[in-house]
C-alpha cells in the first residue's frame, strides 16, 4: 500500500503541516521535505494504492523528500506517476524501493503528453524491478541532471528504461 497517494487532489503537505491551497489549477498537490518510508506512520492513502507515493491524473510537485524501502507488486516501487497533468519530481532521494513490474524507483508515464512527468536533481539508488527500469521507467516524460546509481532490473535498463522520453 502507498505511504502517500495523490488522485485529483489539491492538498499541500510540507513538514507536518497540511492545508488546502487556492490555486488556479484545482488539482495541484505539493509534497516537500518528508521522509516516505514503508514503515512510516504517514499512511494517508487507500489500501488499494501500492507505491511509496502514487500520483494519478493530478498535477503535483514532489520535492526534497526521502522515498525509501517501499514495495509495489506492480509498477513504481518508490513513485508511481501517471497522467497528462504536470508532475515535477525534484531533488529527492529515491532509495531501495522495489517494483514487481516496471520502475523500481520511479515509474513515470505521461498519458497524452510528451513531458507530463519531469524528473530533475534526484538521487535514484539501490532500487529493483521485476521488469524494465530498475531505477527509472519513463515514457512520454523528461529527465535531466539525476544521479542514477546501483539499480537492478530483471528486464531491460538496470538504471533506466525510457521510451518516447526526453533525456
CSV table of N, CA and C in Angstrom, one decimal:
chain,number,residue,atom,x,y,z
A,1,UNK,N,0.8,-1.2,0.0
A,1,UNK,CA,0.0,0.0,0.0
A,1,UNK,C,0.9,1.2,0.0
A,2,UNK,N,0.4,2.3,-0.5
A,2,UNK,CA,1.2,3.5,-0.6
A,2,UNK,C,1.3,4.2,0.7
A,3,UNK,N,2.4,4.9,0.9
A,3,UNK,CA,2.6,5.7,2.1
A,3,UNK,C,1.8,7.0,1.8
A,4,UNK,N,1.7,7.5,0.6
A,4,UNK,CA,1.0,8.7,0.3
A,4,UNK,C,0.4,8.6,-1.1
A,5,UNK,N,-0.8,9.0,-1.3
A,5,UNK,CA,-1.4,8.9,-2.6
A,5,UNK,C,-2.1,10.2,-3.0
A,6,UNK,N,-1.9,10.6,-4.2
A,6,UNK,CA,-2.5,11.8,-4.8
A,6,UNK,C,-3.3,11.4,-6.0
A,7,UNK,N,-4.6,11.7,-5.9
A,7,UNK,CA,-5.5,11.5,-7.0
A,7,UNK,C,-6.5,12.6,-7.1
A,8,UNK,N,-6.4,13.4,-8.1
A,8,UNK,CA,-7.3,14.6,-8.2
A,8,UNK,C,-7.4,15.4,-6.9
A,9,UNK,N,-6.2,15.7,-6.4
A,9,UNK,CA,-6.1,16.3,-5.1
A,9,UNK,C,-5.6,17.8,-5.2
A,10,UNK,N,-5.9,18.6,-4.2
A,10,UNK,CA,-5.3,19.9,-4.1
A,10,UNK,C,-4.7,20.1,-2.7
A,11,UNK,N,-4.2,19.0,-2.1
A,11,UNK,CA,-3.6,19.1,-0.8
A,11,UNK,C,-2.2,19.6,-0.9
A,12,UNK,N,-1.8,20.4,0.1
A,12,UNK,CA,-0.4,20.8,0.3
A,12,UNK,C,0.2,20.2,1.5
A,13,UNK,N,1.3,19.5,1.4
A,13,UNK,CA,1.9,18.9,2.6
A,13,UNK,C,3.3,19.3,2.7
A,14,UNK,N,3.7,19.9,3.8
A,14,UNK,CA,5.1,20.3,4.0
A,14,UNK,C,5.4,20.2,5.4
A,15,UNK,N,6.5,19.5,5.7
A,15,UNK,CA,6.9,19.2,7.1
A,15,UNK,C,5.6,18.5,7.7
A,16,UNK,N,5.1,19.0,8.8
A,16,UNK,CA,4.0,18.3,9.5
A,16,UNK,C,2.7,19.2,9.2
A,17,UNK,N,2.7,20.1,8.3
A,17,UNK,CA,1.6,21.0,8.1
A,17,UNK,C,0.8,20.5,6.9
A,18,UNK,N,-0.5,20.5,7.0
A,18,UNK,CA,-1.4,20.1,5.9
A,18,UNK,C,-2.5,21.1,5.8
A,19,UNK,N,-2.7,21.6,4.6
A,19,UNK,CA,-3.7,22.6,4.3
A,19,UNK,C,-4.1,22.6,2.9
A,20,UNK,N,-5.3,23.1,2.5
A,20,UNK,CA,-5.7,23.2,1.2
A,20,UNK,C,-5.3,24.5,0.6
A,21,UNK,N,-5.0,24.5,-0.7
A,21,UNK,CA,-4.5,25.7,-1.4
A,21,UNK,C,-5.5,26.2,-2.4
A,22,UNK,N,-5.7,27.5,-2.5
A,22,UNK,CA,-6.5,28.1,-3.6
A,22,UNK,C,-5.5,28.4,-4.7
A,23,UNK,N,-5.6,27.6,-5.7
A,23,UNK,CA,-4.7,27.7,-6.9
A,23,UNK,C,-5.5,27.8,-8.1
A,24,UNK,N,-4.9,28.2,-9.2
A,24,UNK,CA,-5.6,28.3,-10.5
A,24,UNK,C,-5.9,26.8,-11.0
A,25,UNK,N,-5.0,25.9,-10.7
A,25,UNK,CA,-5.2,24.5,-11.0
A,25,UNK,C,-5.8,23.8,-9.8
A,26,UNK,N,-7.1,23.5,-9.7
A,26,UNK,CA,-7.6,22.9,-8.5
A,26,UNK,C,-7.1,21.5,-8.2
A,27,UNK,N,-6.3,20.9,-9.1
A,27,UNK,CA,-5.9,19.5,-8.9
A,27,UNK,C,-4.4,19.5,-8.5
A,28,UNK,N,-3.8,20.5,-7.9
A,28,UNK,CA,-2.4,20.6,-7.7
A,28,UNK,C,-2.1,20.1,-6.3
A,29,UNK,N,-1.0,19.3,-6.1
A,29,UNK,CA,-0.5,18.9,-4.8
A,29,UNK,C,0.9,19.2,-4.7
A,30,UNK,N,1.4,19.5,-3.6
A,30,UNK,CA,2.8,19.8,-3.3
A,30,UNK,C,3.2,18.9,-2.1
A,31,UNK,N,4.3,18.1,-2.3
A,31,UNK,CA,4.8,17.4,-1.2
A,31,UNK,C,6.2,17.8,-1.0
A,32,UNK,N,6.6,18.2,0.2
A,32,UNK,CA,8.0,18.7,0.3
A,32,UNK,C,8.6,18.4,1.7
A,33,UNK,N,9.8,18.1,1.8
A,33,UNK,CA,10.6,17.8,3.0
A,33,UNK,C,10.0,16.7,3.9
A,34,UNK,N,9.7,15.6,3.3
A,34,UNK,CA,9.2,14.5,4.1
A,34,UNK,C,10.1,13.3,3.9
A,35,UNK,N,10.0,12.3,4.7
A,35,UNK,CA,10.7,11.0,4.6
A,35,UNK,C,9.6,10.0,4.4
A,36,UNK,N,9.4,9.5,3.2
A,36,UNK,CA,8.3,8.5,2.9
A,36,UNK,C,9.0,7.1,3.0
A,37,UNK,N,8.7,6.3,4.0
A,37,UNK,CA,9.3,5.0,4.1
A,37,UNK,C,8.2,4.0,4.4
A,38,UNK,N,8.4,2.8,4.0
A,38,UNK,CA,7.4,1.8,4.2
A,38,UNK,C,6.9,1.7,5.6
A,39,UNK,N,7.7,1.9,6.6
A,39,UNK,CA,7.3,1.7,8.0
A,39,UNK,C,6.8,3.0,8.5
A,40,UNK,N,6.6,4.0,7.7
A,40,UNK,CA,6.2,5.4,8.2
A,40,UNK,C,4.7,5.3,8.7
A,41,UNK,N,4.4,6.2,9.7
A,41,UNK,CA,3.1,6.3,10.2
A,41,UNK,C,2.2,7.2,9.3
A,42,UNK,N,2.8,7.8,8.3
A,42,UNK,CA,2.0,8.7,7.5
A,42,UNK,C,1.2,7.9,6.4
A,43,UNK,N,0.4,7.1,6.8
A,43,UNK,CA,-0.4,6.3,5.9
A,43,UNK,C,-1.7,7.0,5.5
A,44,UNK,N,-1.6,7.8,4.5
A,44,UNK,CA,-2.6,8.7,4.1
A,44,UNK,C,-3.3,8.3,2.8
A,45,UNK,N,-3.4,7.0,2.5
A,45,UNK,CA,-3.9,6.6,1.2
A,45,UNK,C,-4.8,5.4,1.3
A,46,UNK,N,-5.5,5.1,0.3
A,46,UNK,CA,-6.4,4.0,0.3
A,46,UNK,C,-5.6,2.7,0.2
A,47,UNK,N,-6.1,1.6,0.8
A,47,UNK,CA,-5.4,0.4,0.8
A,47,UNK,C,-5.2,-0.2,-0.5
A,48,UNK,N,-5.9,0.2,-1.6
A,48,UNK,CA,-5.7,-0.3,-2.9
A,48,UNK,C,-4.5,0.3,-3.6
A,49,UNK,N,-3.9,1.4,-3.1
A,49,UNK,CA,-2.7,2.0,-3.7
A,49,UNK,C,-1.5,1.2,-3.3
A,50,UNK,N,-0.4,1.3,-4.1
A,50,UNK,CA,0.7,0.4,-3.8
A,50,UNK,C,2.1,1.1,-3.6
A,51,UNK,N,2.4,2.2,-4.3
A,51,UNK,CA,3.7,2.8,-4.2
A,51,UNK,C,4.0,3.6,-3.0
A,52,UNK,N,5.2,4.0,-2.8
A,52,UNK,CA,5.5,5.0,-1.7
A,52,UNK,C,4.7,6.3,-1.9
A,53,UNK,N,4.8,6.8,-3.1
A,53,UNK,CA,3.9,8.0,-3.5
A,53,UNK,C,3.3,7.6,-4.8
A,54,UNK,N,2.0,7.8,-4.9
A,54,UNK,CA,1.2,7.4,-6.1
A,54,UNK,C,0.5,8.7,-6.5
A,55,UNK,N,0.7,9.1,-7.8
A,55,UNK,CA,0.1,10.2,-8.4
A,55,UNK,C,-0.6,9.8,-9.6
A,56,UNK,N,-1.9,10.0,-9.7
A,56,UNK,CA,-2.7,9.6,-10.9
A,56,UNK,C,-3.6,10.7,-11.3
A,57,UNK,N,-3.4,11.2,-12.5
A,57,UNK,CA,-4.2,12.2,-13.1
A,57,UNK,C,-4.3,13.5,-12.2
A,58,UNK,N,-3.2,13.9,-11.7
A,58,UNK,CA,-3.2,15.1,-10.8
A,58,UNK,C,-1.9,15.8,-11.1
A,59,UNK,N,-1.9,17.1,-10.9
A,59,UNK,CA,-0.7,18.0,-11.0
A,59,UNK,C,-0.1,17.9,-9.7
A,60,UNK,N,1.2,17.7,-9.6
A,60,UNK,CA,1.9,17.5,-8.3
A,60,UNK,C,3.4,18.0,-8.4
A,61,UNK,N,3.9,18.4,-7.3
A,61,UNK,CA,5.3,18.7,-7.1
A,61,UNK,C,5.8,18.0,-5.9
A,62,UNK,N,6.8,17.0,-6.2
A,62,UNK,CA,7.4,16.2,-5.1
A,62,UNK,C,8.8,16.7,-5.0
A,63,UNK,N,9.1,17.3,-3.9
A,63,UNK,CA,10.4,18.0,-3.8
A,63,UNK,C,11.1,17.8,-2.4
A,64,UNK,N,12.4,17.5,-2.5
A,64,UNK,CA,13.2,17.4,-1.2
A,64,UNK,C,12.7,16.3,-0.2
A,65,UNK,N,12.3,15.2,-0.7
A,65,UNK,CA,11.8,14.1,0.1
A,65,UNK,C,12.8,12.9,0.1
A,66,UNK,N,12.7,12.0,1.1
A,66,UNK,CA,13.3,10.7,1.1
A,66,UNK,C,12.3,9.7,0.9
A,67,UNK,N,12.4,8.9,-0.2
A,67,UNK,CA,11.4,7.9,-0.5
A,67,UNK,C,12.2,6.6,-0.5
A,68,UNK,N,12.0,5.8,0.6
A,68,UNK,CA,12.9,4.7,0.9
A,68,UNK,C,12.1,3.5,1.3
A,69,UNK,N,12.6,2.3,0.8
A,69,UNK,CA,12.2,1.0,1.2
A,69,UNK,C,10.7,0.7,1.0
A,70,UNK,N,10.2,1.2,-0.1
A,70,UNK,CA,8.8,0.9,-0.5
A,70,UNK,C,8.7,-0.3,-1.4
A,71,UNK,N,7.6,-1.0,-1.5
A,71,UNK,CA,7.4,-2.2,-2.3
A,71,UNK,C,6.1,-2.1,-3.0
A,72,UNK,N,6.1,-2.4,-4.3
A,72,UNK,CA,4.9,-2.4,-5.1
A,72,UNK,C,4.8,-3.8,-5.9
A,73,UNK,N,3.7,-4.5,-5.9
A,73,UNK,CA,3.7,-5.7,-6.7
A,73,UNK,C,3.6,-5.4,-8.1
A,74,UNK,N,3.3,-4.2,-8.5
A,74,UNK,CA,3.2,-3.8,-9.9
A,74,UNK,C,4.2,-2.7,-10.2
A,75,UNK,N,3.8,-1.6,-10.8
A,75,UNK,CA,4.8,-0.6,-11.2
A,75,UNK,C,5.0,0.5,-10.2
A,76,UNK,N,6.3,1.0,-10.2
A,76,UNK,CA,6.6,2.2,-9.4
A,76,UNK,C,6.7,1.9,-7.9
A,77,UNK,N,7.8,1.3,-7.5
A,77,UNK,CA,8.0,1.0,-6.1
A,77,UNK,C,8.1,2.2,-5.2
A,78,UNK,N,8.9,3.2,-5.6
A,78,UNK,CA,9.1,4.5,-4.8
A,78,UNK,C,8.0,5.5,-5.2
A,79,UNK,N,7.9,5.8,-6.5
A,79,UNK,CA,6.9,6.8,-7.0
A,79,UNK,C,6.3,6.2,-8.2
A,80,UNK,N,4.9,6.3,-8.2
A,80,UNK,CA,4.1,5.9,-9.4
A,80,UNK,C,3.5,7.2,-9.9
A,81,UNK,N,3.8,7.7,-11.1
A,81,UNK,CA,3.3,9.0,-11.6
A,81,UNK,C,2.7,8.7,-13.0
A,82,UNK,N,1.4,9.0,-13.1
A,82,UNK,CA,0.7,8.7,-14.3
A,82,UNK,C,-0.3,9.8,-14.6
A,83,UNK,N,-0.4,10.2,-15.9
A,83,UNK,CA,-1.4,11.2,-16.2
A,83,UNK,C,-0.9,12.2,-17.2
A,84,UNK,N,-1.8,13.1,-17.6
A,84,UNK,CA,-1.5,14.1,-18.6
A,84,UNK,C,-1.2,15.5,-17.9
A,85,UNK,N,-1.4,15.6,-16.6
A,85,UNK,CA,-1.1,16.9,-15.9
A,85,UNK,C,0.3,16.9,-15.5
A,86,UNK,N,0.9,18.1,-15.3
A,86,UNK,CA,2.3,18.2,-15.0
A,86,UNK,C,2.6,17.7,-13.6
A,87,UNK,N,3.7,16.8,-13.6
A,87,UNK,CA,4.2,16.3,-12.3
A,87,UNK,C,5.7,16.5,-12.3
A,88,UNK,N,6.1,17.2,-11.2
A,88,UNK,CA,7.5,17.5,-11.0
A,88,UNK,C,8.1,16.7,-9.9
A,89,UNK,N,9.1,16.0,-10.1
A,89,UNK,CA,9.8,15.2,-9.1
A,89,UNK,C,11.2,15.7,-9.0
A,90,UNK,N,11.5,16.5,-8.0
A,90,UNK,CA,12.7,17.3,-7.9
A,90,UNK,C,13.5,17.1,-6.6
A,91,UNK,N,14.8,16.9,-6.8
A,91,UNK,CA,15.7,16.9,-5.7
A,91,UNK,C,15.4,16.0,-4.5
A,92,UNK,N,14.9,14.8,-4.9
A,92,UNK,CA,14.6,13.7,-3.9
A,92,UNK,C,15.6,12.7,-3.8
A,93,UNK,N,15.6,11.9,-2.7
A,93,UNK,CA,16.4,10.7,-2.6
A,93,UNK,C,15.4,9.6,-2.7
A,94,UNK,N,15.6,8.8,-3.7
A,94,UNK,CA,14.7,7.6,-4.0
A,94,UNK,C,15.5,6.4,-3.9
A,95,UNK,N,15.5,5.7,-2.7
A,95,UNK,CA,16.4,4.7,-2.4
A,95,UNK,C,15.8,3.3,-2.0
A,96,UNK,N,16.3,2.3,-2.5
A,96,UNK,CA,16.0,0.9,-2.1
A,96,UNK,C,14.5,0.5,-2.2
A,97,UNK,N,13.9,1.0,-3.2
A,97,UNK,CA,12.5,0.6,-3.5
A,97,UNK,C,12.4,-0.5,-4.5
A,98,UNK,N,11.3,-1.3,-4.5
A,98,UNK,CA,11.2,-2.4,-5.3
A,98,UNK,C,9.8,-2.4,-6.0
A,99,UNK,N,9.8,-2.7,-7.3
A,99,UNK,CA,8.5,-2.9,-8.1
A,99,UNK,C,8.5,-4.3,-8.7
A,100,UNK,N,7.4,-5.0,-8.6
A,100,UNK,CA,7.3,-6.3,-9.2
A,100,UNK,C,7.3,-6.3,-10.7
A,101,UNK,N,6.9,-5.1,-11.2
A,101,UNK,CA,6.9,-5.0,-12.7
A,101,UNK,C,8.0,-3.9,-13.1
A,102,UNK,N,7.6,-2.8,-13.6
A,102,UNK,CA,8.5,-1.8,-14.1
A,102,UNK,C,8.7,-0.6,-13.1
A,103,UNK,N,9.9,0.0,-13.2
A,103,UNK,CA,10.2,1.2,-12.4
A,103,UNK,C,10.3,1.0,-10.9
A,104,UNK,N,11.4,0.4,-10.5
A,104,UNK,CA,11.7,0.1,-9.1
A,104,UNK,C,11.7,1.4,-8.3
A,105,UNK,N,12.4,2.4,-8.7
A,105,UNK,CA,12.4,3.7,-8.0
A,105,UNK,C,11.3,4.6,-8.5
A,106,UNK,N,11.2,4.8,-9.8
A,106,UNK,CA,10.2,5.7,-10.3
A,106,UNK,C,9.6,5.1,-11.6
A,107,UNK,N,8.2,5.1,-11.7
A,107,UNK,CA,7.5,4.8,-12.9
A,107,UNK,C,6.8,6.1,-13.3
A,108,UNK,N,7.2,6.6,-14.5
A,108,UNK,CA,6.6,7.8,-15.0
A,108,UNK,C,6.0,7.7,-16.4
A,109,UNK,N,4.7,7.9,-16.5
A,109,UNK,CA,4.1,7.8,-17.8
A,109,UNK,C,3.2,9.0,-18.0
A,110,UNK,N,3.6,9.8,-19.0
A,110,UNK,CA,2.8,11.0,-19.4
A,110,UNK,C,1.8,10.7,-20.4
A,111,UNK,N,0.6,10.3,-19.9
A,111,UNK,CA,-0.5,9.9,-20.8
A,111,UNK,C,-0.9,11.1,-21.6
A,112,UNK,N,-1.0,11.0,-22.9
A,112,UNK,CA,-1.4,12.0,-23.9
A,112,UNK,C,-0.5,13.3,-23.8
A,113,UNK,N,0.7,13.2,-23.3
A,113,UNK,CA,1.6,14.3,-23.2
A,113,UNK,C,3.0,13.9,-23.3
A,114,UNK,N,3.8,14.7,-23.9
A,114,UNK,CA,5.2,14.3,-24.1
A,114,UNK,C,6.1,14.6,-22.9
A,115,UNK,N,5.7,15.5,-22.0
A,115,UNK,CA,6.6,15.8,-20.9
A,115,UNK,C,5.8,16.0,-19.6
A,116,UNK,N,4.8,15.2,-19.4
A,116,UNK,CA,4.0,15.4,-18.2
A,116,UNK,C,4.7,15.1,-16.9
A,117,UNK,N,5.6,14.1,-16.9
A,117,UNK,CA,6.3,13.7,-15.7
A,117,UNK,C,7.8,14.3,-15.9
A,118,UNK,N,8.2,15.1,-15.0
A,118,UNK,CA,9.6,15.7,-15.1
A,118,UNK,C,10.4,15.4,-13.9
A,119,UNK,N,11.6,14.7,-14.1
A,119,UNK,CA,12.5,14.4,-13.0
A,119,UNK,C,13.7,15.2,-13.2
A,120,UNK,N,14.2,15.8,-12.1
A,120,UNK,CA,15.4,16.6,-12.1
A,120,UNK,C,16.0,16.7,-10.7
A,121,UNK,N,17.4,16.5,-10.7
A,121,UNK,CA,18.1,16.6,-9.5
A,121,UNK,C,17.9,15.5,-8.4
A,122,UNK,N,17.4,14.4,-8.8
A,122,UNK,CA,17.1,13.3,-7.9
A,122,UNK,C,18.3,12.4,-7.7
A,123,UNK,N,18.5,11.8,-6.6
A,123,UNK,CA,19.4,10.7,-6.4
A,123,UNK,C,18.6,9.4,-6.3
A,124,UNK,N,18.8,8.5,-7.3
A,124,UNK,CA,18.0,7.3,-7.5
A,124,UNK,C,18.9,6.1,-7.4
A,125,UNK,N,18.9,5.4,-6.3
A,125,UNK,CA,19.9,4.5,-6.0
A,125,UNK,C,19.4,3.2,-5.2
A,126,UNK,N,19.9,2.0,-5.6
A,126,UNK,CA,19.6,0.8,-5.0
A,126,UNK,C,18.2,0.3,-5.2
A,127,UNK,N,17.5,0.7,-6.2
A,127,UNK,CA,16.2,0.2,-6.5
A,127,UNK,C,16.2,-1.0,-7.4
A,128,UNK,N,15.1,-1.8,-7.4
A,128,UNK,CA,15.0,-3.0,-8.2
A,128,UNK,C,13.6,-3.1,-8.8
A,129,UNK,N,13.6,-3.8,-10.0
A,129,UNK,CA,12.3,-4.0,-10.6
A,129,UNK,C,12.3,-5.5,-11.2
A,130,UNK,N,11.1,-6.1,-11.2
A,130,UNK,CA,11.0,-7.4,-11.8
A,130,UNK,C,10.8,-7.3,-13.3
A,131,UNK,N,10.6,-6.1,-13.9
A,131,UNK,CA,10.5,-5.9,-15.3
A,131,UNK,C,11.6,-4.9,-15.8
A,132,UNK,N,11.3,-3.9,-16.5
A,132,UNK,CA,12.2,-2.9,-17.0
A,132,UNK,C,12.4,-1.7,-16.1
A,133,UNK,N,13.6,-1.1,-16.2
A,133,UNK,CA,13.9,0.1,-15.4
A,133,UNK,C,14.0,-0.1,-13.9
A,134,UNK,N,15.1,-0.6,-13.5
A,134,UNK,CA,15.4,-0.8,-12.1
A,134,UNK,C,15.3,0.5,-11.3
A,135,UNK,N,15.9,1.5,-11.8
A,135,UNK,CA,15.9,2.8,-11.1
A,135,UNK,C,14.7,3.6,-11.6
A,136,UNK,N,14.6,3.8,-12.9
A,136,UNK,CA,13.5,4.6,-13.5
A,136,UNK,C,13.0,4.0,-14.8
A,137,UNK,N,11.6,4.0,-14.9
A,137,UNK,CA,10.9,3.7,-16.2
A,137,UNK,C,10.2,4.9,-16.6
A,138,UNK,N,10.5,5.4,-17.8
A,138,UNK,CA,9.8,6.6,-18.3
A,138,UNK,C,9.3,6.4,-19.7
A,139,UNK,N,8.1,7.0,-19.9
A,139,UNK,CA,7.5,7.1,-21.3
A,139,UNK,C,6.8,8.4,-21.3
A,140,UNK,N,7.0,9.2,-22.4
A,140,UNK,CA,6.3,10.5,-22.6
A,140,UNK,C,6.6,11.4,-21.4
A,141,UNK,N,7.8,11.4,-21.0
A,141,UNK,CA,8.3,12.1,-19.8
A,141,UNK,C,9.7,12.7,-20.1
A,142,UNK,N,10.2,13.5,-19.1
A,142,UNK,CA,11.5,14.1,-19.3
A,142,UNK,C,12.3,14.0,-18.0
A,143,UNK,N,13.7,13.8,-18.2
A,143,UNK,CA,14.5,13.8,-17.0
A,143,UNK,C,15.9,14.4,-17.4
A,144,UNK,N,16.5,15.1,-16.4
A,144,UNK,CA,17.7,15.8,-16.6
A,144,UNK,C,18.4,15.9,-15.2
A,145,UNK,N,19.8,15.8,-15.2
A,145,UNK,CA,20.6,16.0,-14.0
A,145,UNK,C,20.2,15.1,-12.8
A,146,UNK,N,19.9,13.9,-13.0
A,146,UNK,CA,19.7,12.9,-12.0
A,146,UNK,C,20.9,12.0,-11.8
A,147,UNK,N,21.1,11.6,-10.5
A,147,UNK,CA,22.2,10.6,-10.3
A,147,UNK,C,21.5,9.3,-10.1
A,148,UNK,N,21.8,8.4,-11.0
A,148,UNK,CA,21.2,7.0,-11.1
A,148,UNK,C,22.3,6.0,-10.8
A,149,UNK,N,22.3,5.4,-9.6
A,149,UNK,CA,23.4,4.5,-9.2
A,149,UNK,C,22.9,3.2,-8.7
A,150,UNK,N,23.6,2.1,-9.1
A,150,UNK,CA,23.4,0.8,-8.5
A,150,UNK,C,22.0,0.3,-8.4
A,151,UNK,N,21.2,0.4,-9.5
A,151,UNK,CA,19.9,-0.1,-9.6
A,151,UNK,C,19.9,-1.4,-10.4
A,152,UNK,N,18.9,-2.2,-10.3
A,152,UNK,CA,18.8,-3.5,-11.0
A,152,UNK,C,17.5,-3.8,-11.6
A,153,UNK,N,17.4,-4.4,-12.8
A,153,UNK,CA,16.2,-4.8,-13.4
A,153,UNK,C,16.3,-6.2,-13.9
A,154,UNK,N,15.3,-7.0,-13.8
A,154,UNK,CA,15.3,-8.3,-14.4
A,154,UNK,C,15.1,-8.2,-15.9
A,155,UNK,N,14.5,-7.1,-16.4
A,155,UNK,CA,14.3,-6.9,-17.8
A,155,UNK,C,15.4,-6.0,-18.3
A,156,UNK,N,15.0,-5.0,-19.1
A,156,UNK,CA,15.9,-4.0,-19.7
A,156,UNK,C,16.2,-2.8,-18.8
A,157,UNK,N,17.3,-2.2,-18.9
A,157,UNK,CA,17.6,-1.0,-18.2
A,157,UNK,C,17.7,-1.0,-16.7
A,158,UNK,N,18.9,-1.5,-16.2
A,158,UNK,CA,19.1,-1.6,-14.8
A,158,UNK,C,18.9,-0.2,-14.1
A,159,UNK,N,19.6,0.8,-14.7
A,159,UNK,CA,19.5,2.1,-14.2
A,159,UNK,C,18.2,2.8,-14.7
A,160,UNK,N,18.0,2.8,-16.0
A,160,UNK,CA,16.8,3.5,-16.6
A,160,UNK,C,16.4,2.8,-17.9
A,161,UNK,N,15.1,2.8,-18.0
A,161,UNK,CA,14.4,2.4,-19.3
A,161,UNK,C,13.5,3.5,-19.7
A,162,UNK,N,13.7,4.0,-21.0
A,162,UNK,CA,12.9,5.1,-21.5
A,162,UNK,C,12.5,4.8,-22.9
A,163,UNK,N,11.2,5.2,-23.2
A,163,UNK,CA,10.7,5.2,-24.5
A,163,UNK,C,9.8,6.4,-24.7
A,164,UNK,N,10.0,7.1,-25.8
A,164,UNK,CA,9.4,8.4,-26.1
A,164,UNK,C,9.6,9.4,-25.0
A,165,UNK,N,10.8,9.4,-24.5
A,165,UNK,CA,11.1,10.3,-23.4
A,165,UNK,C,12.2,11.3,-23.8
A,166,UNK,N,12.3,12.4,-23.1
A,166,UNK,CA,13.3,13.4,-23.3
A,166,UNK,C,14.4,13.2,-22.2
A,167,UNK,N,15.6,12.9,-22.6
A,167,UNK,CA,16.6,12.6,-21.6
A,167,UNK,C,17.8,13.6,-21.8
